[in-house]
Amino acid sequence: MKFLDDLRNLDRNNIGGWPRSVKMFFTGLVFAIVTFFGWYLYISDQQDDLANAEQKEESLKQDFSQKQSKAANLEALEQQLDEMKDMLRTLLRQLPSKTEMPELLVDISQTALAAGIETELFQPGPETPKDFYAEKPITLRMVGTYHQFGSFISGVASLPRVVILTLHDVSLSPKDGDKKGGSSGQLILQGTVKTYRYLDDDETAAQAKKTDKAGGK
């Protein structure tokens, strides 16, 4: 065939003199090769994009399933939260009120005295309001025996109002012995305790307004 003969007789040093049919053949071949590799690279990128899209789809499905489950239980959870808040407010109402706090401090001091404890320091500090309650620190130093402190704690627990005392930086150490070097059997309790009272409706509203104002800054 003439085309095959033309291919055999090609002069590599004279490309411009090649027959037209041969030039068109090689032009088409180069175009086909370029098109093939371009298509291959394009399809390869598309396959990577497809794999990423499938992975993202699976992640979105899992996220949707989790949110759907939460949404289905949202009403029940909100009701449970409201019930817990009401229970908390009921429990807080059992704490002393603002007007009862001074009397409570006197009761605590008198309970220590009745237990035979020597109170060297009993100094209430300023209150710190929280969401539904206020905490009041008391710096104290008391001297008594182990059993006297036990009677004191039992007496505080028996007060008419619910009293919560939490210990902060409190230490209990033996008191120095007598002049002959014997042990007196007494202990020194010193540090800070905190007691709590509930905030009335006006105080709660004022505290919430203060919190909202601080959060808006």
JSON list of C-alpha atoms in Angstrom, two decimals, residues 46-123:
[
{"chain": "A", "resi": 46, "resn": "GLN", "atom": "CA", "xyz": [-13.30, 12.61, 39.40]},
{"chain": "A", "resi": 47, "resn": "GLN", "atom": "CA", "xyz": [-12.84, 9.25, 41.11]},
{"chain": "A", "resi": 48, "resn": "ASP", "atom": "CA", "xyz": [-11.01, 10.91, 44.02]},
{"chain": "A", "resi": 49, "resn": "ASP", "atom": "CA", "xyz": [-13.79, 13.52, 44.28]},
{"chain": "A", "resi": 50, "resn": "LEU", "atom": "CA", "xyz": [-16.38, 10.74, 44.19]},
{"chain": "A", "resi": 51, "resn": "ALA", "atom": "CA", "xyz": [-14.62, 8.84, 47.00]},
{"chain": "A", "resi": 52, "resn": "ASN", "atom": "CA", "xyz": [-14.42, 12.02, 49.11]},
{"chain": "A", "resi": 53, "resn": "ALA", "atom": "CA", "xyz": [-18.08, 12.78, 48.40]},
{"chain": "A", "resi": 54, "resn": "GLU", "atom": "CA", "xyz": [-19.12, 9.25, 49.42]},
{"chain": "A", "resi": 55, "resn": "GLN", "atom": "CA", "xyz": [-17.11, 9.54, 52.65]},
{"chain": "A", "resi": 56, "resn": "LYS", "atom": "CA", "xyz": [-18.67, 12.94, 53.39]},
{"chain": "A", "resi": 57, "resn": "GLU", "atom": "CA", "xyz": [-22.12, 11.53, 52.63]},
{"chain": "A", "resi": 58, "resn": "GLU", "atom": "CA", "xyz": [-21.59, 8.72, 55.15]},
{"chain": "A", "resi": 59, "resn": "SER", "atom": "CA", "xyz": [-20.41, 11.23, 57.77]},
{"chain": "A", "resi": 60, "resn": "LEU", "atom": "CA", "xyz": [-23.45, 13.44, 57.13]},
{"chain": "A", "resi": 61, "resn": "LYS", "atom": "CA", "xyz": [-25.76, 10.45, 57.42]},
{"chain": "A", "resi": 62, "resn": "GLN", "atom": "CA", "xyz": [-24.29, 9.56, 60.82]},
{"chain": "A", "resi": 63, "resn": "ASP", "atom": "CA", "xyz": [-24.52, 13.18, 61.97]},
{"chain": "A", "resi": 64, "resn": "PHE", "atom": "CA", "xyz": [-28.13, 13.38, 60.78]},
{"chain": "A", "resi": 65, "resn": "SER", "atom": "CA", "xyz": [-28.98, 10.13, 62.55]},
{"chain": "A", "resi": 66, "resn": "GLN", "atom": "CA", "xyz": [-27.52, 11.41, 65.83]},
{"chain": "A", "resi": 67, "resn": "LYS", "atom": "CA", "xyz": [-29.33, 14.76, 65.58]},
{"chain": "A", "resi": 68, "resn": "GLN", "atom": "CA", "xyz": [-32.55, 13.04, 64.63]},
{"chain": "A", "resi": 69, "resn": "SER", "atom": "CA", "xyz": [-32.27, 10.82, 67.72]},
{"chain": "A", "resi": 70, "resn": "LYS", "atom": "CA", "xyz": [-31.65, 13.87, 69.93]},
{"chain": "A", "resi": 71, "resn": "ALA", "atom": "CA", "xyz": [-34.54, 15.76, 68.34]},
{"chain": "A", "resi": 72, "resn": "ALA", "atom": "CA", "xyz": [-36.88, 12.84, 68.96]},
{"chain": "A", "resi": 73, "resn": "ASN", "atom": "CA", "xyz": [-36.00, 12.90, 72.68]},
{"chain": "A", "resi": 74, "resn": "LEU", "atom": "CA", "xyz": [-35.74, 16.68, 72.99]},
{"chain": "A", "resi": 75, "resn": "GLU", "atom": "CA", "xyz": [-39.21, 17.23, 74.43]},
{"chain": "A", "resi": 76, "resn": "ALA", "atom": "CA", "xyz": [-38.73, 14.52, 77.06]},
{"chain": "A", "resi": 77, "resn": "LEU", "atom": "CA", "xyz": [-35.28, 15.87, 77.97]},
{"chain": "A", "resi": 78, "resn": "GLU", "atom": "CA", "xyz": [-36.61, 19.43, 78.31]},
{"chain": "A", "resi": 79, "resn": "GLN", "atom": "CA", "xyz": [-39.39, 18.19, 80.58]},
{"chain": "A", "resi": 80, "resn": "GLN", "atom": "CA", "xyz": [-36.89, 16.26, 82.67]},
{"chain": "A", "resi": 81, "resn": "LEU", "atom": "CA", "xyz": [-34.68, 19.36, 82.90]},
{"chain": "A", "resi": 82, "resn": "ASP", "atom": "CA", "xyz": [-37.61, 21.49, 84.07]},
{"chain": "A", "resi": 83, "resn": "GLU", "atom": "CA", "xyz": [-38.47, 18.89, 86.71]},
{"chain": "A", "resi": 84, "resn": "MET", "atom": "CA", "xyz": [-34.87, 18.88, 87.93]},
{"chain": "A", "resi": 85, "resn": "LYS", "atom": "CA", "xyz": [-34.85, 22.68, 88.14]},
{"chain": "A", "resi": 86, "resn": "ASP", "atom": "CA", "xyz": [-38.09, 22.64, 90.14]},
{"chain": "A", "resi": 87, "resn": "MET", "atom": "CA", "xyz": [-36.62, 20.01, 92.45]},
{"chain": "A", "resi": 88, "resn": "LEU", "atom": "CA", "xyz": [-33.48, 22.10, 92.91]},
{"chain": "A", "resi": 89, "resn": "ARG", "atom": "CA", "xyz": [-35.49, 25.20, 93.75]},
{"chain": "A", "resi": 90, "resn": "THR", "atom": "CA", "xyz": [-37.54, 23.19, 96.25]},
{"chain": "A", "resi": 91, "resn": "LEU", "atom": "CA", "xyz": [-34.37, 21.94, 97.94]},
{"chain": "A", "resi": 92, "resn": "LEU", "atom": "CA", "xyz": [-32.88, 25.43, 97.98]},
{"chain": "A", "resi": 93, "resn": "ARG", "atom": "CA", "xyz": [-36.02, 26.76, 99.65]},
{"chain": "A", "resi": 94, "resn": "GLN", "atom": "CA", "xyz": [-35.15, 24.56, 102.61]},
{"chain": "A", "resi": 95, "resn": "LEU", "atom": "CA", "xyz": [-32.01, 26.60, 103.17]},
{"chain": "A", "resi": 96, "resn": "PRO", "atom": "CA", "xyz": [-32.12, 29.70, 105.38]},
{"chain": "A", "resi": 97, "resn": "SER", "atom": "CA", "xyz": [-33.46, 32.91, 103.90]},
{"chain": "A", "resi": 98, "resn": "LYS", "atom": "CA", "xyz": [-31.74, 36.29, 103.96]},
{"chain": "A", "resi": 99, "resn": "THR", "atom": "CA", "xyz": [-33.55, 37.33, 107.15]},
{"chain": "A", "resi": 100, "resn": "GLU", "atom": "CA", "xyz": [-32.79, 33.99, 108.83]},
{"chain": "A", "resi": 101, "resn": "MET", "atom": "CA", "xyz": [-29.05, 34.04, 108.12]},
{"chain": "A", "resi": 102, "resn": "PRO", "atom": "CA", "xyz": [-28.03, 36.21, 111.14]},
{"chain": "A", "resi": 103, "resn": "GLU", "atom": "CA", "xyz": [-30.02, 33.94, 113.45]},
{"chain": "A", "resi": 104, "resn": "LEU", "atom": "CA", "xyz": [-28.42, 30.89, 111.84]},
{"chain": "A", "resi": 105, "resn": "LEU", "atom": "CA", "xyz": [-24.92, 32.21, 112.52]},
{"chain": "A", "resi": 106, "resn": "VAL", "atom": "CA", "xyz": [-25.86, 32.73, 116.16]},
{"chain": "A", "resi": 107, "resn": "ASP", "atom": "CA", "xyz": [-27.26, 29.19, 116.33]},
{"chain": "A", "resi": 108, "resn": "ILE", "atom": "CA", "xyz": [-24.01, 27.75, 114.93]},
{"chain": "A", "resi": 109, "resn": "SER", "atom": "CA", "xyz": [-21.96, 29.72, 117.46]},
{"chain": "A", "resi": 110, "resn": "GLN", "atom": "CA", "xyz": [-24.26, 28.69, 120.33]},
{"chain": "A", "resi": 111, "resn": "THR", "atom": "CA", "xyz": [-24.10, 25.05, 119.23]},
{"chain": "A", "resi": 112, "resn": "ALA", "atom": "CA", "xyz": [-20.31, 25.16, 119.47]},
{"chain": "A", "resi": 113, "resn": "LEU", "atom": "CA", "xyz": [-20.57, 26.70, 122.94]},
{"chain": "A", "resi": 114, "resn": "ALA", "atom": "CA", "xyz": [-23.07, 24.07, 124.08]},
{"chain": "A", "resi": 115, "resn": "ALA", "atom": "CA", "xyz": [-20.70, 21.33, 122.92]},
{"chain": "A", "resi": 116, "resn": "GLY", "atom": "CA", "xyz": [-18.01, 22.73, 125.20]},
{"chain": "A", "resi": 117, "resn": "ILE", "atom": "CA", "xyz": [-15.90, 24.12, 122.36]},
{"chain": "A", "resi": 118, "resn": "GLU", "atom": "CA", "xyz": [-13.91, 27.28, 122.97]},
{"chain": "A", "resi": 119, "resn": "THR", "atom": "CA", "xyz": [-14.43, 29.66, 120.05]},
{"chain": "A", "resi": 120, "resn": "GLU", "atom": "CA", "xyz": [-11.41, 31.92, 119.64]},
{"chain": "A", "resi": 121, "resn": "LEU", "atom": "CA", "xyz": [-12.49, 33.32, 116.28]},
{"chain": "A", "resi": 122, "resn": "PHE", "atom": "CA", "xyz": [-15.84, 33.27, 114.49]},
{"chain": "A", "resi": 123, "resn": "GLN", "atom": "CA", "xyz": [-15.82, 35.93, 111.76]}
]
